[in-house]
């Protein structure tokens, strides 16, 4: 008799446990929301979409705003499906994180306004204003001889981060060519100065004074700068000194997007 009671109690416990598990699983599934934004499907949690009270998405999820459904029963929002990725990431992270080289600030600001996310809209507009200000400031990098600043190469660009990349790359190339001779050049904020810099019949070259061995040509550094600029989406606006006859012999390069 005691065994039968224990068995029944065990069966009841298992049923209760299974019932709780089913309810938890059901609650978890109902907390997942699928959105169709301009033909792109996004799956996220209800708490993510309702993070900001009085936003458009919070209004939809809580029934304050009427929203149509697609053929599969998902909420359909007729907005830019690709840009919604950044809207959703903002809701998840609580901050504006955009990929390097992002250029659609104006469009993203419009999307933020539509979804009634003022914090995001302000962050995008602030970022946009900073980029506009930076684009009006031409920055430069000068590669020169520490004894004669008339010899060398000047690189101009309206993107400070690109100038920093070029400087890092040229320093890397120079170190690889001047292995064991770190004292041969110095680096400051906008200038790379080489200790020994001479003019030869074959062009301007960097040399090691001890044995007069050619190490690295300015043409090599120009090539590095031009290839990096093209790879990053910049274009060579013009040679700032056209009297040289070609880009190879020019003393300055000007890049712009």
JSON list of C-alpha atoms in Angstrom, two decimals:
[
{"chain": "A", "resi": 1, "resn": "UNK", "atom": "CA", "xyz": [0.00, 0.00, 0.00]},
{"chain": "A", "resi": 2, "resn": "UNK", "atom": "CA", "xyz": [2.84, 2.35, 0.94]},
{"chain": "A", "resi": 3, "resn": "UNK", "atom": "CA", "xyz": [4.62, 1.59, -2.37]},
{"chain": "A", "resi": 4, "resn": "UNK", "atom": "CA", "xyz": [1.48, 2.54, -4.36]},
{"chain": "A", "resi": 5, "resn": "UNK", "atom": "CA", "xyz": [1.18, 5.85, -2.52]},
{"chain": "A", "resi": 6, "resn": "UNK", "atom": "CA", "xyz": [4.84, 6.66, -3.10]},
{"chain": "A", "resi": 7, "resn": "UNK", "atom": "CA", "xyz": [4.47, 5.81, -6.78]},
{"chain": "A", "resi": 8, "resn": "UNK", "atom": "CA", "xyz": [1.45, 8.08, -7.11]},
{"chain": "A", "resi": 9, "resn": "UNK", "atom": "CA", "xyz": [3.24, 10.89, -5.29]},
{"chain": "A", "resi": 10, "resn": "UNK", "atom": "CA", "xyz": [6.22, 10.48, -7.64]},
{"chain": "A", "resi": 11, "resn": "UNK", "atom": "CA", "xyz": [3.96, 10.56, -10.71]},
{"chain": "A", "resi": 12, "resn": "UNK", "atom": "CA", "xyz": [2.26, 13.72, -9.43]},
{"chain": "A", "resi": 13, "resn": "UNK", "atom": "CA", "xyz": [5.62, 15.38, -8.82]},
{"chain": "A", "resi": 14, "resn": "UNK", "atom": "CA", "xyz": [6.78, 14.51, -12.34]},
{"chain": "A", "resi": 15, "resn": "UNK", "atom": "CA", "xyz": [3.56, 15.86, -13.85]},
{"chain": "A", "resi": 16, "resn": "UNK", "atom": "CA", "xyz": [3.89, 19.06, -11.82]},
{"chain": "A", "resi": 17, "resn": "UNK", "atom": "CA", "xyz": [7.54, 19.41, -12.85]},
{"chain": "A", "resi": 18, "resn": "UNK", "atom": "CA", "xyz": [6.70, 18.83, -16.52]},
{"chain": "A", "resi": 19, "resn": "UNK", "atom": "CA", "xyz": [3.86, 21.32, -16.27]},
{"chain": "A", "resi": 20, "resn": "UNK", "atom": "CA", "xyz": [6.18, 23.97, -14.82]},
{"chain": "A", "resi": 21, "resn": "UNK", "atom": "CA", "xyz": [8.75, 23.28, -17.54]},
{"chain": "A", "resi": 22, "resn": "UNK", "atom": "CA", "xyz": [6.07, 23.57, -20.21]},
{"chain": "A", "resi": 23, "resn": "UNK", "atom": "CA", "xyz": [4.83, 26.87, -18.77]},
{"chain": "A", "resi": 24, "resn": "UNK", "atom": "CA", "xyz": [8.39, 28.25, -18.60]},
{"chain": "A", "resi": 25, "resn": "UNK", "atom": "CA", "xyz": [9.04, 27.18, -22.18]},
{"chain": "A", "resi": 26, "resn": "UNK", "atom": "CA", "xyz": [5.75, 28.70, -23.26]},
{"chain": "A", "resi": 27, "resn": "UNK", "atom": "CA", "xyz": [6.57, 31.98, -21.49]},
{"chain": "A", "resi": 28, "resn": "UNK", "atom": "CA", "xyz": [10.02, 32.07, -23.12]},
{"chain": "A", "resi": 29, "resn": "UNK", "atom": "CA", "xyz": [8.56, 31.51, -26.60]},
{"chain": "A", "resi": 30, "resn": "UNK", "atom": "CA", "xyz": [5.91, 34.21, -26.12]},
{"chain": "A", "resi": 31, "resn": "UNK", "atom": "CA", "xyz": [8.66, 36.64, -25.07]},
{"chain": "A", "resi": 32, "resn": "UNK", "atom": "CA", "xyz": [10.28, 36.26, -28.50]},
{"chain": "A", "resi": 33, "resn": "UNK", "atom": "CA", "xyz": [9.02, 38.72, -31.11]},
{"chain": "A", "resi": 34, "resn": "UNK", "atom": "CA", "xyz": [9.58, 38.51, -34.86]},
{"chain": "A", "resi": 35, "resn": "UNK", "atom": "CA", "xyz": [9.49, 41.76, -36.81]},
{"chain": "A", "resi": 36, "resn": "UNK", "atom": "CA", "xyz": [9.36, 42.16, -40.56]},
{"chain": "A", "resi": 37, "resn": "UNK", "atom": "CA", "xyz": [11.04, 45.48, -41.27]},
{"chain": "A", "resi": 38, "resn": "UNK", "atom": "CA", "xyz": [11.01, 46.33, -44.95]},
{"chain": "A", "resi": 39, "resn": "UNK", "atom": "CA", "xyz": [11.28, 42.65, -45.87]},
{"chain": "A", "resi": 40, "resn": "UNK", "atom": "CA", "xyz": [14.02, 41.81, -43.33]},
{"chain": "A", "resi": 41, "resn": "UNK", "atom": "CA", "xyz": [13.12, 39.53, -40.43]},
{"chain": "A", "resi": 42, "resn": "UNK", "atom": "CA", "xyz": [14.44, 40.29, -36.94]},
{"chain": "A", "resi": 43, "resn": "UNK", "atom": "CA", "xyz": [13.88, 38.10, -33.89]},
{"chain": "A", "resi": 44, "resn": "UNK", "atom": "CA", "xyz": [14.37, 39.62, -30.47]},
{"chain": "A", "resi": 45, "resn": "UNK", "atom": "CA", "xyz": [12.92, 39.62, -26.98]},
{"chain": "A", "resi": 46, "resn": "UNK", "atom": "CA", "xyz": [9.90, 41.59, -25.88]},
{"chain": "A", "resi": 47, "resn": "UNK", "atom": "CA", "xyz": [11.88, 43.33, -23.14]},
{"chain": "A", "resi": 48, "resn": "UNK", "atom": "CA", "xyz": [14.32, 44.67, -25.75]},
{"chain": "A", "resi": 49, "resn": "UNK", "atom": "CA", "xyz": [11.60, 46.27, -27.85]},
{"chain": "A", "resi": 50, "resn": "UNK", "atom": "CA", "xyz": [9.87, 47.79, -24.82]},
{"chain": "A", "resi": 51, "resn": "UNK", "atom": "CA", "xyz": [13.06, 49.19, -23.26]},
{"chain": "A", "resi": 52, "resn": "UNK", "atom": "CA", "xyz": [12.10, 52.81, -23.96]},
{"chain": "A", "resi": 53, "resn": "UNK", "atom": "CA", "xyz": [8.55, 53.76, -22.84]},
{"chain": "A", "resi": 54, "resn": "UNK", "atom": "CA", "xyz": [6.48, 55.76, -25.34]},
{"chain": "A", "resi": 55, "resn": "UNK", "atom": "CA", "xyz": [8.68, 54.64, -28.24]},
{"chain": "A", "resi": 56, "resn": "UNK", "atom": "CA", "xyz": [7.05, 53.38, -31.45]},
{"chain": "A", "resi": 57, "resn": "UNK", "atom": "CA", "xyz": [8.14, 49.78, -30.82]},
{"chain": "A", "resi": 58, "resn": "UNK", "atom": "CA", "xyz": [6.96, 49.81, -27.21]},
{"chain": "A", "resi": 59, "resn": "UNK", "atom": "CA", "xyz": [3.62, 51.12, -28.41]},
{"chain": "A", "resi": 60, "resn": "UNK", "atom": "CA", "xyz": [3.25, 48.28, -30.93]},
{"chain": "A", "resi": 61, "resn": "UNK", "atom": "CA", "xyz": [4.18, 45.51, -28.49]},
{"chain": "A", "resi": 62, "resn": "UNK", "atom": "CA", "xyz": [1.88, 46.80, -25.75]},
{"chain": "A", "resi": 63, "resn": "UNK", "atom": "CA", "xyz": [-1.04, 47.40, -28.12]},
{"chain": "A", "resi": 64, "resn": "UNK", "atom": "CA", "xyz": [-0.96, 51.20, -27.99]},
{"chain": "A", "resi": 65, "resn": "UNK", "atom": "CA", "xyz": [-0.23, 51.50, -31.72]},
{"chain": "A", "resi": 66, "resn": "UNK", "atom": "CA", "xyz": [-1.94, 49.47, -34.45]},
{"chain": "A", "resi": 67, "resn": "UNK", "atom": "CA", "xyz": [0.51, 47.64, -36.70]},
{"chain": "A", "resi": 68, "resn": "UNK", "atom": "CA", "xyz": [-0.23, 45.46, -39.76]},
{"chain": "A", "resi": 69, "resn": "UNK", "atom": "CA", "xyz": [0.91, 41.84, -40.00]},
{"chain": "A", "resi": 70, "resn": "UNK", "atom": "CA", "xyz": [2.61, 40.06, -42.89]},
{"chain": "A", "resi": 71, "resn": "UNK", "atom": "CA", "xyz": [1.42, 36.76, -44.40]},
{"chain": "A", "resi": 72, "resn": "UNK", "atom": "CA", "xyz": [3.21, 34.79, -41.67]},
{"chain": "A", "resi": 73, "resn": "UNK", "atom": "CA", "xyz": [1.66, 36.76, -38.82]},
{"chain": "A", "resi": 74, "resn": "UNK", "atom": "CA", "xyz": [4.72, 38.87, -38.03]},
{"chain": "A", "resi": 75, "resn": "UNK", "atom": "CA", "xyz": [4.52, 42.57, -37.27]},
{"chain": "A", "resi": 76, "resn": "UNK", "atom": "CA", "xyz": [5.24, 44.46, -40.49]},
{"chain": "A", "resi": 77, "resn": "UNK", "atom": "CA", "xyz": [6.97, 47.86, -40.34]},
{"chain": "A", "resi": 78, "resn": "UNK", "atom": "CA", "xyz": [7.47, 49.63, -43.65]},
{"chain": "A", "resi": 79, "resn": "UNK", "atom": "CA", "xyz": [10.91, 51.11, -42.93]},
{"chain": "A", "resi": 80, "resn": "UNK", "atom": "CA", "xyz": [14.55, 50.56, -43.97]},
{"chain": "A", "resi": 81, "resn": "UNK", "atom": "CA", "xyz": [15.24, 46.93, -43.10]},
{"chain": "A", "resi": 82, "resn": "UNK", "atom": "CA", "xyz": [19.02, 47.24, -43.29]},
{"chain": "A", "resi": 83, "resn": "UNK", "atom": "CA", "xyz": [19.25, 50.28, -41.03]},
{"chain": "A", "resi": 84, "resn": "UNK", "atom": "CA", "xyz": [16.96, 48.65, -38.46]},
{"chain": "A", "resi": 85, "resn": "UNK", "atom": "CA", "xyz": [19.94, 46.53, -37.47]},
{"chain": "A", "resi": 86, "resn": "UNK", "atom": "CA", "xyz": [21.46, 49.62, -35.84]},
{"chain": "A", "resi": 87, "resn": "UNK", "atom": "CA", "xyz": [18.16, 50.52, -34.15]},
{"chain": "A", "resi": 88, "resn": "UNK", "atom": "CA", "xyz": [17.98, 47.06, -32.62]},
{"chain": "A", "resi": 89, "resn": "UNK", "atom": "CA", "xyz": [21.63, 47.08, -31.55]},
{"chain": "A", "resi": 90, "resn": "UNK", "atom": "CA", "xyz": [21.02, 50.40, -29.79]},
{"chain": "A", "resi": 91, "resn": "UNK", "atom": "CA", "xyz": [18.09, 48.88, -27.90]},
{"chain": "A", "resi": 92, "resn": "UNK", "atom": "CA", "xyz": [20.25, 45.90, -26.93]},
{"chain": "A", "resi": 93, "resn": "UNK", "atom": "CA", "xyz": [23.41, 47.80, -25.95]},
{"chain": "A", "resi": 94, "resn": "UNK", "atom": "CA", "xyz": [22.03, 51.10, -24.73]},
{"chain": "A", "resi": 95, "resn": "UNK", "atom": "CA", "xyz": [24.60, 53.04, -26.76]},
{"chain": "A", "resi": 96, "resn": "UNK", "atom": "CA", "xyz": [25.31, 53.97, -30.38]},
{"chain": "A", "resi": 97, "resn": "UNK", "atom": "CA", "xyz": [27.83, 51.57, -31.91]},
{"chain": "A", "resi": 98, "resn": "UNK", "atom": "CA", "xyz": [28.29, 51.85, -35.67]},
{"chain": "A", "resi": 99, "resn": "UNK", "atom": "CA", "xyz": [30.71, 50.07, -38.02]},
{"chain": "A", "resi": 100, "resn": "UNK", "atom": "CA", "xyz": [33.85, 51.86, -39.18]},
{"chain": "A", "resi": 101, "resn": "UNK", "atom": "CA", "xyz": [33.22, 54.01, -42.23]},
{"chain": "A", "resi": 102, "resn": "UNK", "atom": "CA", "xyz": [29.44, 54.31, -41.62]},
{"chain": "A", "resi": 103, "resn": "UNK", "atom": "CA", "xyz": [28.14, 57.15, -43.82]},
{"chain": "A", "resi": 104, "resn": "UNK", "atom": "CA", "xyz": [24.35, 57.02, -43.46]},
{"chain": "A", "resi": 105, "resn": "UNK", "atom": "CA", "xyz": [23.97, 59.28, -40.42]},
{"chain": "A", "resi": 106, "resn": "UNK", "atom": "CA", "xyz": [21.16, 61.35, -41.93]},
{"chain": "A", "resi": 107, "resn": "UNK", "atom": "CA", "xyz": [19.10, 58.28, -42.84]},
{"chain": "A", "resi": 108, "resn": "UNK", "atom": "CA", "xyz": [19.70, 56.68, -39.43]},
{"chain": "A", "resi": 109, "resn": "UNK", "atom": "CA", "xyz": [18.63, 59.91, -37.70]},
{"chain": "A", "resi": 110, "resn": "UNK", "atom": "CA", "xyz": [15.37, 59.81, -39.68]},
{"chain": "A", "resi": 111, "resn": "UNK", "atom": "CA", "xyz": [14.80, 56.19, -38.65]},
{"chain": "A", "resi": 112, "resn": "UNK", "atom": "CA", "xyz": [15.47, 57.06, -35.00]},
{"chain": "A", "resi": 113, "resn": "UNK", "atom": "CA", "xyz": [12.92, 59.88, -35.22]},
{"chain": "A", "resi": 114, "resn": "UNK", "atom": "CA", "xyz": [10.33, 57.55, -36.74]},
{"chain": "A", "resi": 115, "resn": "UNK", "atom": "CA", "xyz": [10.80, 54.98, -33.99]},
{"chain": "A", "resi": 116, "resn": "UNK", "atom": "CA", "xyz": [10.53, 57.83, -31.45]},
{"chain": "A", "resi": 117, "resn": "UNK", "atom": "CA", "xyz": [13.90, 57.11, -29.87]},
{"chain": "A", "resi": 118, "resn": "UNK", "atom": "CA", "xyz": [15.06, 60.61, -28.95]},
{"chain": "A", "resi": 119, "resn": "UNK", "atom": "CA", "xyz": [18.22, 59.41, -27.18]},
{"chain": "A", "resi": 120, "resn": "UNK", "atom": "CA", "xyz": [19.35, 57.58, -30.31]},
{"chain": "A", "resi": 121, "resn": "UNK", "atom": "CA", "xyz": [18.34, 60.46, -32.56]},
{"chain": "A", "resi": 122, "resn": "UNK", "atom": "CA", "xyz": [20.42, 62.91, -30.50]},
{"chain": "A", "resi": 123, "resn": "UNK", "atom": "CA", "xyz": [23.42, 60.55, -30.50]},
{"chain": "A", "resi": 124, "resn": "UNK", "atom": "CA", "xyz": [23.30, 60.13, -34.30]},
{"chain": "A", "resi": 125, "resn": "UNK", "atom": "CA", "xyz": [22.93, 63.87, -34.91]},
{"chain": "A", "resi": 126, "resn": "UNK", "atom": "CA", "xyz": [25.86, 64.61, -32.56]},
{"chain": "A", "resi": 127, "resn": "UNK", "atom": "CA", "xyz": [28.02, 62.10, -34.41]},
{"chain": "A", "resi": 128, "resn": "UNK", "atom": "CA", "xyz": [26.97, 63.58, -37.74]},
{"chain": "A", "resi": 129, "resn": "UNK", "atom": "CA", "xyz": [27.84, 67.12, -36.64]},
{"chain": "A", "resi": 130, "resn": "UNK", "atom": "CA", "xyz": [31.30, 66.01, -35.48]},
{"chain": "A", "resi": 131, "resn": "UNK", "atom": "CA", "xyz": [31.95, 64.33, -38.83]},
{"chain": "A", "resi": 132, "resn": "UNK", "atom": "CA", "xyz": [30.80, 67.42, -40.71]},
{"chain": "A", "resi": 133, "resn": "UNK", "atom": "CA", "xyz": [33.17, 69.55, -38.65]},
{"chain": "A", "resi": 134, "resn": "UNK", "atom": "CA", "xyz": [36.06, 67.14, -39.19]},
{"chain": "A", "resi": 135, "resn": "UNK", "atom": "CA", "xyz": [35.42, 67.06, -42.94]},
{"chain": "A", "resi": 136, "resn": "UNK", "atom": "CA", "xyz": [36.03, 70.82, -43.10]},
{"chain": "A", "resi": 137, "resn": "UNK", "atom": "CA", "xyz": [39.38, 70.47, -41.36]},
{"chain": "A", "resi": 138, "resn": "UNK", "atom": "CA", "xyz": [42.18, 69.33, -43.64]},
{"chain": "A", "resi": 139, "resn": "UNK", "atom": "CA", "xyz": [44.81, 67.38, -41.77]},
{"chain": "A", "resi": 140, "resn": "UNK", "atom": "CA", "xyz": [48.25, 66.43, -43.00]},
{"chain": "A", "resi": 141, "resn": "UNK", "atom": "CA", "xyz": [51.22, 64.17, -42.55]},
{"chain": "A", "resi": 142, "resn": "UNK", "atom": "CA", "xyz": [54.74, 65.32, -43.38]},
{"chain": "A", "resi": 143, "resn": "UNK", "atom": "CA", "xyz": [57.59, 62.92, -44.13]},
{"chain": "A", "resi": 144, "resn": "UNK", "atom": "CA", "xyz": [60.76, 64.91, -44.11]},
{"chain": "A", "resi": 145, "resn": "UNK", "atom": "CA", "xyz": [64.51, 65.13, -43.61]},
{"chain": "A", "resi": 146, "resn": "UNK", "atom": "CA", "xyz": [65.45, 66.32, -40.12]},
{"chain": "A", "resi": 147, "resn": "UNK", "atom": "CA", "xyz": [68.22, 68.45, -41.68]},
{"chain": "A", "resi": 148, "resn": "UNK", "atom": "CA", "xyz": [66.35, 69.78, -44.71]},
{"chain": "A", "resi": 149, "resn": "UNK", "atom": "CA", "xyz": [62.55, 70.08, -44.47]},
{"chain": "A", "resi": 150, "resn": "UNK", "atom": "CA", "xyz": [62.31, 71.03, -48.14]},
{"chain": "A", "resi": 151, "resn": "UNK", "atom": "CA", "xyz": [63.01, 67.39, -48.95]},
{"chain": "A", "resi": 152, "resn": "UNK", "atom": "CA", "xyz": [60.18, 64.94, -48.42]},
{"chain": "A", "resi": 153, "resn": "UNK", "atom": "CA", "xyz": [56.51, 64.14, -48.94]},
{"chain": "A", "resi": 154, "resn": "UNK", "atom": "CA", "xyz": [53.35, 65.81, -47.62]},
{"chain": "A", "resi": 155, "resn": "UNK", "atom": "CA", "xyz": [50.03, 63.99, -47.47]},
{"chain": "A", "resi": 156, "resn": "UNK", "atom": "CA", "xyz": [46.80, 65.99, -47.04]},
{"chain": "A", "resi": 157, "resn": "UNK", "atom": "CA", "xyz": [43.39, 64.51, -46.22]},
{"chain": "A", "resi": 158, "resn": "UNK", "atom": "CA", "xyz": [40.11, 65.67, -44.64]},
{"chain": "A", "resi": 159, "resn": "UNK", "atom": "CA", "xyz": [39.87, 62.56, -42.43]},
{"chain": "A", "resi": 160, "resn": "UNK", "atom": "CA", "xyz": [42.08, 62.60, -39.30]},
{"chain": "A", "resi": 161, "resn": "UNK", "atom": "CA", "xyz": [41.60, 58.87, -38.68]},
{"chain": "A", "resi": 162, "resn": "UNK", "atom": "CA", "xyz": [42.92, 58.11, -42.18]},
{"chain": "A", "resi": 163, "resn": "UNK", "atom": "CA", "xyz": [46.00, 60.26, -41.60]},
{"chain": "A", "resi": 164, "resn": "UNK", "atom": "CA", "xyz": [46.63, 58.26, -38.41]},
{"chain": "A", "resi": 165, "resn": "UNK", "atom": "CA", "xyz": [46.36, 55.00, -40.38]},
{"chain": "A", "resi": 166, "resn": "UNK", "atom": "CA", "xyz": [48.79, 56.18, -43.04]},
{"chain": "A", "resi": 167, "resn": "UNK", "atom": "CA", "xyz": [51.25, 57.31, -40.38]},
{"chain": "A", "resi": 168, "resn": "UNK", "atom": "CA", "xyz": [51.09, 53.92, -38.65]},
{"chain": "A", "resi": 169, "resn": "UNK", "atom": "CA", "xyz": [51.59, 52.09, -41.94]},
{"chain": "A", "resi": 170, "resn": "UNK", "atom": "CA", "xyz": [54.57, 54.22, -43.02]},
{"chain": "A", "resi": 171, "resn": "UNK", "atom": "CA", "xyz": [56.19, 53.82, -39.61]},
{"chain": "A", "resi": 172, "resn": "UNK", "atom": "CA", "xyz": [55.69, 50.05, -39.91]},
{"chain": "A", "resi": 173, "resn": "UNK", "atom": "CA", "xyz": [57.24, 49.97, -43.39]},
{"chain": "A", "resi": 174, "resn": "UNK", "atom": "CA", "xyz": [60.14, 52.16, -42.29]},
{"chain": "A", "resi": 175, "resn": "UNK", "atom": "CA", "xyz": [60.86, 50.00, -39.24]},
{"chain": "A", "resi": 176, "resn": "UNK", "atom": "CA", "xyz": [60.93, 46.87, -41.39]},
{"chain": "A", "resi": 177, "resn": "UNK", "atom": "CA", "xyz": [63.42, 48.52, -43.75]},
{"chain": "A", "resi": 178, "resn": "UNK", "atom": "CA", "xyz": [65.45, 50.08, -40.95]},
{"chain": "A", "resi": 179, "resn": "UNK", "atom": "CA", "xyz": [65.53, 46.99, -38.78]},
{"chain": "A", "resi": 180, "resn": "UNK", "atom": "CA", "xyz": [68.07, 47.49, -36.03]},
{"chain": "A", "resi": 181, "resn": "UNK", "atom": "CA", "xyz": [68.25, 51.24, -36.60]},
{"chain": "A", "resi": 182, "resn": "UNK", "atom": "CA", "xyz": [65.31, 52.72, -34.64]},
{"chain": "A", "resi": 183, "resn": "UNK", "atom": "CA", "xyz": [67.26, 55.94, -34.16]},
{"chain": "A", "resi": 184, "resn": "UNK", "atom": "CA", "xyz": [67.14, 56.59, -37.91]},
{"chain": "A", "resi": 185, "resn": "UNK", "atom": "CA", "xyz": [63.73, 58.32, -37.68]},
{"chain": "A", "resi": 186, "resn": "UNK", "atom": "CA", "xyz": [61.48, 60.04, -35.13]},
{"chain": "A", "resi": 187, "resn": "UNK", "atom": "CA", "xyz": [57.70, 60.41, -35.05]},
{"chain": "A", "resi": 188, "resn": "UNK", "atom": "CA", "xyz": [55.60, 63.29, -33.71]},
{"chain": "A", "resi": 189, "resn": "UNK", "atom": "CA", "xyz": [51.89, 64.12, -34.09]},
{"chain": "A", "resi": 190, "resn": "UNK", "atom": "CA", "xyz": [51.97, 65.05, -37.80]},
{"chain": "A", "resi": 191, "resn": "UNK", "atom": "CA", "xyz": [55.61, 64.60, -38.80]},
{"chain": "A", "resi": 192, "resn": "UNK", "atom": "CA", "xyz": [57.90, 61.65, -39.49]},
{"chain": "A", "resi": 193, "resn": "UNK", "atom": "CA", "xyz": [61.50, 62.85, -39.64]},
{"chain": "A", "resi": 194, "resn": "UNK", "atom": "CA", "xyz": [64.27, 60.68, -41.04]},
{"chain": "A", "resi": 195, "resn": "UNK", "atom": "CA", "xyz": [67.82, 61.23, -39.89]},
{"chain": "A", "resi": 196, "resn": "UNK", "atom": "CA", "xyz": [69.51, 60.65, -43.24]},
{"chain": "A", "resi": 197, "resn": "UNK", "atom": "CA", "xyz": [67.78, 61.80, -46.40]},
{"chain": "A", "resi": 198, "resn": "UNK", "atom": "CA", "xyz": [69.61, 62.31, -49.71]},
{"chain": "A", "resi": 199, "resn": "UNK", "atom": "CA", "xyz": [68.84, 63.06, -53.33]},
{"chain": "A", "resi": 200, "resn": "UNK", "atom": "CA", "xyz": [70.18, 60.63, -55.89]},
{"chain": "A", "resi": 201, "resn": "UNK", "atom": "CA", "xyz": [69.92, 60.51, -59.68]},
{"chain": "A", "resi": 202, "resn": "UNK", "atom": "CA", "xyz": [67.34, 57.74, -59.38]},
{"chain": "A", "resi": 203, "resn": "UNK", "atom": "CA", "xyz": [65.10, 59.69, -57.02]},
{"chain": "A", "resi": 204, "resn": "UNK", "atom": "CA", "xyz": [64.85, 60.65, -53.41]},
{"chain": "A", "resi": 205, "resn": "UNK", "atom": "CA", "xyz": [65.90, 57.82, -51.10]},
{"chain": "A", "resi": 206, "resn": "UNK", "atom": "CA", "xyz": [66.45, 57.12, -47.45]},
{"chain": "A", "resi": 207, "resn": "UNK", "atom": "CA", "xyz": [69.93, 55.78, -46.74]},
{"chain": "A", "resi": 208, "resn": "UNK", "atom": "CA", "xyz": [72.04, 54.41, -43.94]},
{"chain": "A", "resi": 209, "resn": "UNK", "atom": "CA", "xyz": [74.95, 56.75, -43.57]},
{"chain": "A", "resi": 210, "resn": "UNK", "atom": "CA", "xyz": [77.39, 54.09, -42.33]},
{"chain": "A", "resi": 211, "resn": "UNK", "atom": "CA", "xyz": [77.67, 52.12, -45.58]},
{"chain": "A", "resi": 212, "resn": "UNK", "atom": "CA", "xyz": [75.64, 54.36, -47.91]},
{"chain": "A", "resi": 213, "resn": "UNK", "atom": "CA", "xyz": [73.18, 51.50, -48.56]},
{"chain": "A", "resi": 214, "resn": "UNK", "atom": "CA", "xyz": [69.81, 52.47, -50.05]},
{"chain": "A", "resi": 215, "resn": "UNK", "atom": "CA", "xyz": [67.03, 51.41, -47.70]},
{"chain": "A", "resi": 216, "resn": "UNK", "atom": "CA", "xyz": [63.67, 52.83, -48.69]},
{"chain": "A", "resi": 217, "resn": "UNK", "atom": "CA", "xyz": [62.57, 55.18, -51.47]},
{"chain": "A", "resi": 218, "resn": "UNK", "atom": "CA", "xyz": [60.03, 57.95, -51.11]},
{"chain": "A", "resi": 219, "resn": "UNK", "atom": "CA", "xyz": [58.28, 56.42, -54.11]},
{"chain": "A", "resi": 220, "resn": "UNK", "atom": "CA", "xyz": [57.65, 53.31, -51.97]},
{"chain": "A", "resi": 221, "resn": "UNK", "atom": "CA", "xyz": [56.05, 55.43, -49.27]},
{"chain": "A", "resi": 222, "resn": "UNK", "atom": "CA", "xyz": [53.91, 57.25, -51.87]},
{"chain": "A", "resi": 223, "resn": "UNK", "atom": "CA", "xyz": [52.77, 53.90, -53.24]},
{"chain": "A", "resi": 224, "resn": "UNK", "atom": "CA", "xyz": [51.80, 52.75, -49.73]},
{"chain": "A", "resi": 225, "resn": "UNK", "atom": "CA", "xyz": [49.80, 55.95, -49.13]},
{"chain": "A", "resi": 226, "resn": "UNK", "atom": "CA", "xyz": [47.98, 55.80, -52.49]},
{"chain": "A", "resi": 227, "resn": "UNK", "atom": "CA", "xyz": [47.08, 52.11, -52.16]},
{"chain": "A", "resi": 228, "resn": "UNK", "atom": "CA", "xyz": [45.76, 52.63, -48.61]},
{"chain": "A", "resi": 229, "resn": "UNK", "atom": "CA", "xyz": [43.71, 55.64, -49.75]},
{"chain": "A", "resi": 230, "resn": "UNK", "atom": "CA", "xyz": [42.09, 53.74, -52.63]},
{"chain": "A", "resi": 231, "resn": "UNK", "atom": "CA", "xyz": [41.39, 50.72, -50.41]},
{"chain": "A", "resi": 232, "resn": "UNK", "atom": "CA", "xyz": [39.64, 52.96, -47.84]},
{"chain": "A", "resi": 233, "resn": "UNK", "atom": "CA", "xyz": [37.45, 54.60, -50.49]},
{"chain": "A", "resi": 234, "resn": "UNK", "atom": "CA", "xyz": [39.38, 57.86, -50.92]},
{"chain": "A", "resi": 235, "resn": "UNK", "atom": "CA", "xyz": [40.40, 59.33, -54.23]},
{"chain": "A", "resi": 236, "resn": "UNK", "atom": "CA", "xyz": [43.43, 61.35, -55.21]},
{"chain": "A", "resi": 237, "resn": "UNK", "atom": "CA", "xyz": [42.01, 64.82, -55.74]},
{"chain": "A", "resi": 238, "resn": "UNK", "atom": "CA", "xyz": [45.14, 66.21, -57.34]},
{"chain": "A", "resi": 239, "resn": "UNK", "atom": "CA", "xyz": [48.84, 66.47, -56.94]},
{"chain": "A", "resi": 240, "resn": "UNK", "atom": "CA", "xyz": [49.37, 69.69, -54.97]},
{"chain": "A", "resi": 241, "resn": "UNK", "atom": "CA", "xyz": [52.50, 70.39, -57.00]},
{"chain": "A", "resi": 242, "resn": "UNK", "atom": "CA", "xyz": [51.76, 69.71, -60.67]},
{"chain": "A", "resi": 243, "resn": "UNK", "atom": "CA", "xyz": [55.04, 71.21, -61.84]},
{"chain": "A", "resi": 244, "resn": "UNK", "atom": "CA", "xyz": [56.77, 67.87, -61.21]},
{"chain": "A", "resi": 245, "resn": "UNK", "atom": "CA", "xyz": [55.01, 66.32, -64.17]},
{"chain": "A", "resi": 246, "resn": "UNK", "atom": "CA", "xyz": [53.72, 63.14, -62.46]},
{"chain": "A", "resi": 247, "resn": "UNK", "atom": "CA", "xyz": [52.38, 61.86, -59.16]},
{"chain": "A", "resi": 248, "resn": "UNK", "atom": "CA", "xyz": [55.55, 59.82, -58.63]},
{"chain": "A", "resi": 249, "resn": "UNK", "atom": "CA", "xyz": [57.69, 62.97, -58.63]},
{"chain": "A", "resi": 250, "resn": "UNK", "atom": "CA", "xyz": [55.21, 65.13, -56.72]},
{"chain": "A", "resi": 251, "resn": "UNK", "atom": "CA", "xyz": [56.08, 66.46, -53.28]},
{"chain": "A", "resi": 252, "resn": "UNK", "atom": "CA", "xyz": [52.47, 66.34, -52.02]},
{"chain": "A", "resi": 253, "resn": "UNK", "atom": "CA", "xyz": [49.32, 64.22, -52.32]},
{"chain": "A", "resi": 254, "resn": "UNK", "atom": "CA", "xyz": [45.75, 65.28, -51.50]},
{"chain": "A", "resi": 255, "resn": "UNK", "atom": "CA", "xyz": [43.08, 62.65, -50.73]},
{"chain": "A", "resi": 256, "resn": "UNK", "atom": "CA", "xyz": [39.35, 63.20, -50.31]},
{"chain": "A", "resi": 257, "resn": "UNK", "atom": "CA", "xyz": [36.12, 61.17, -50.22]}
]
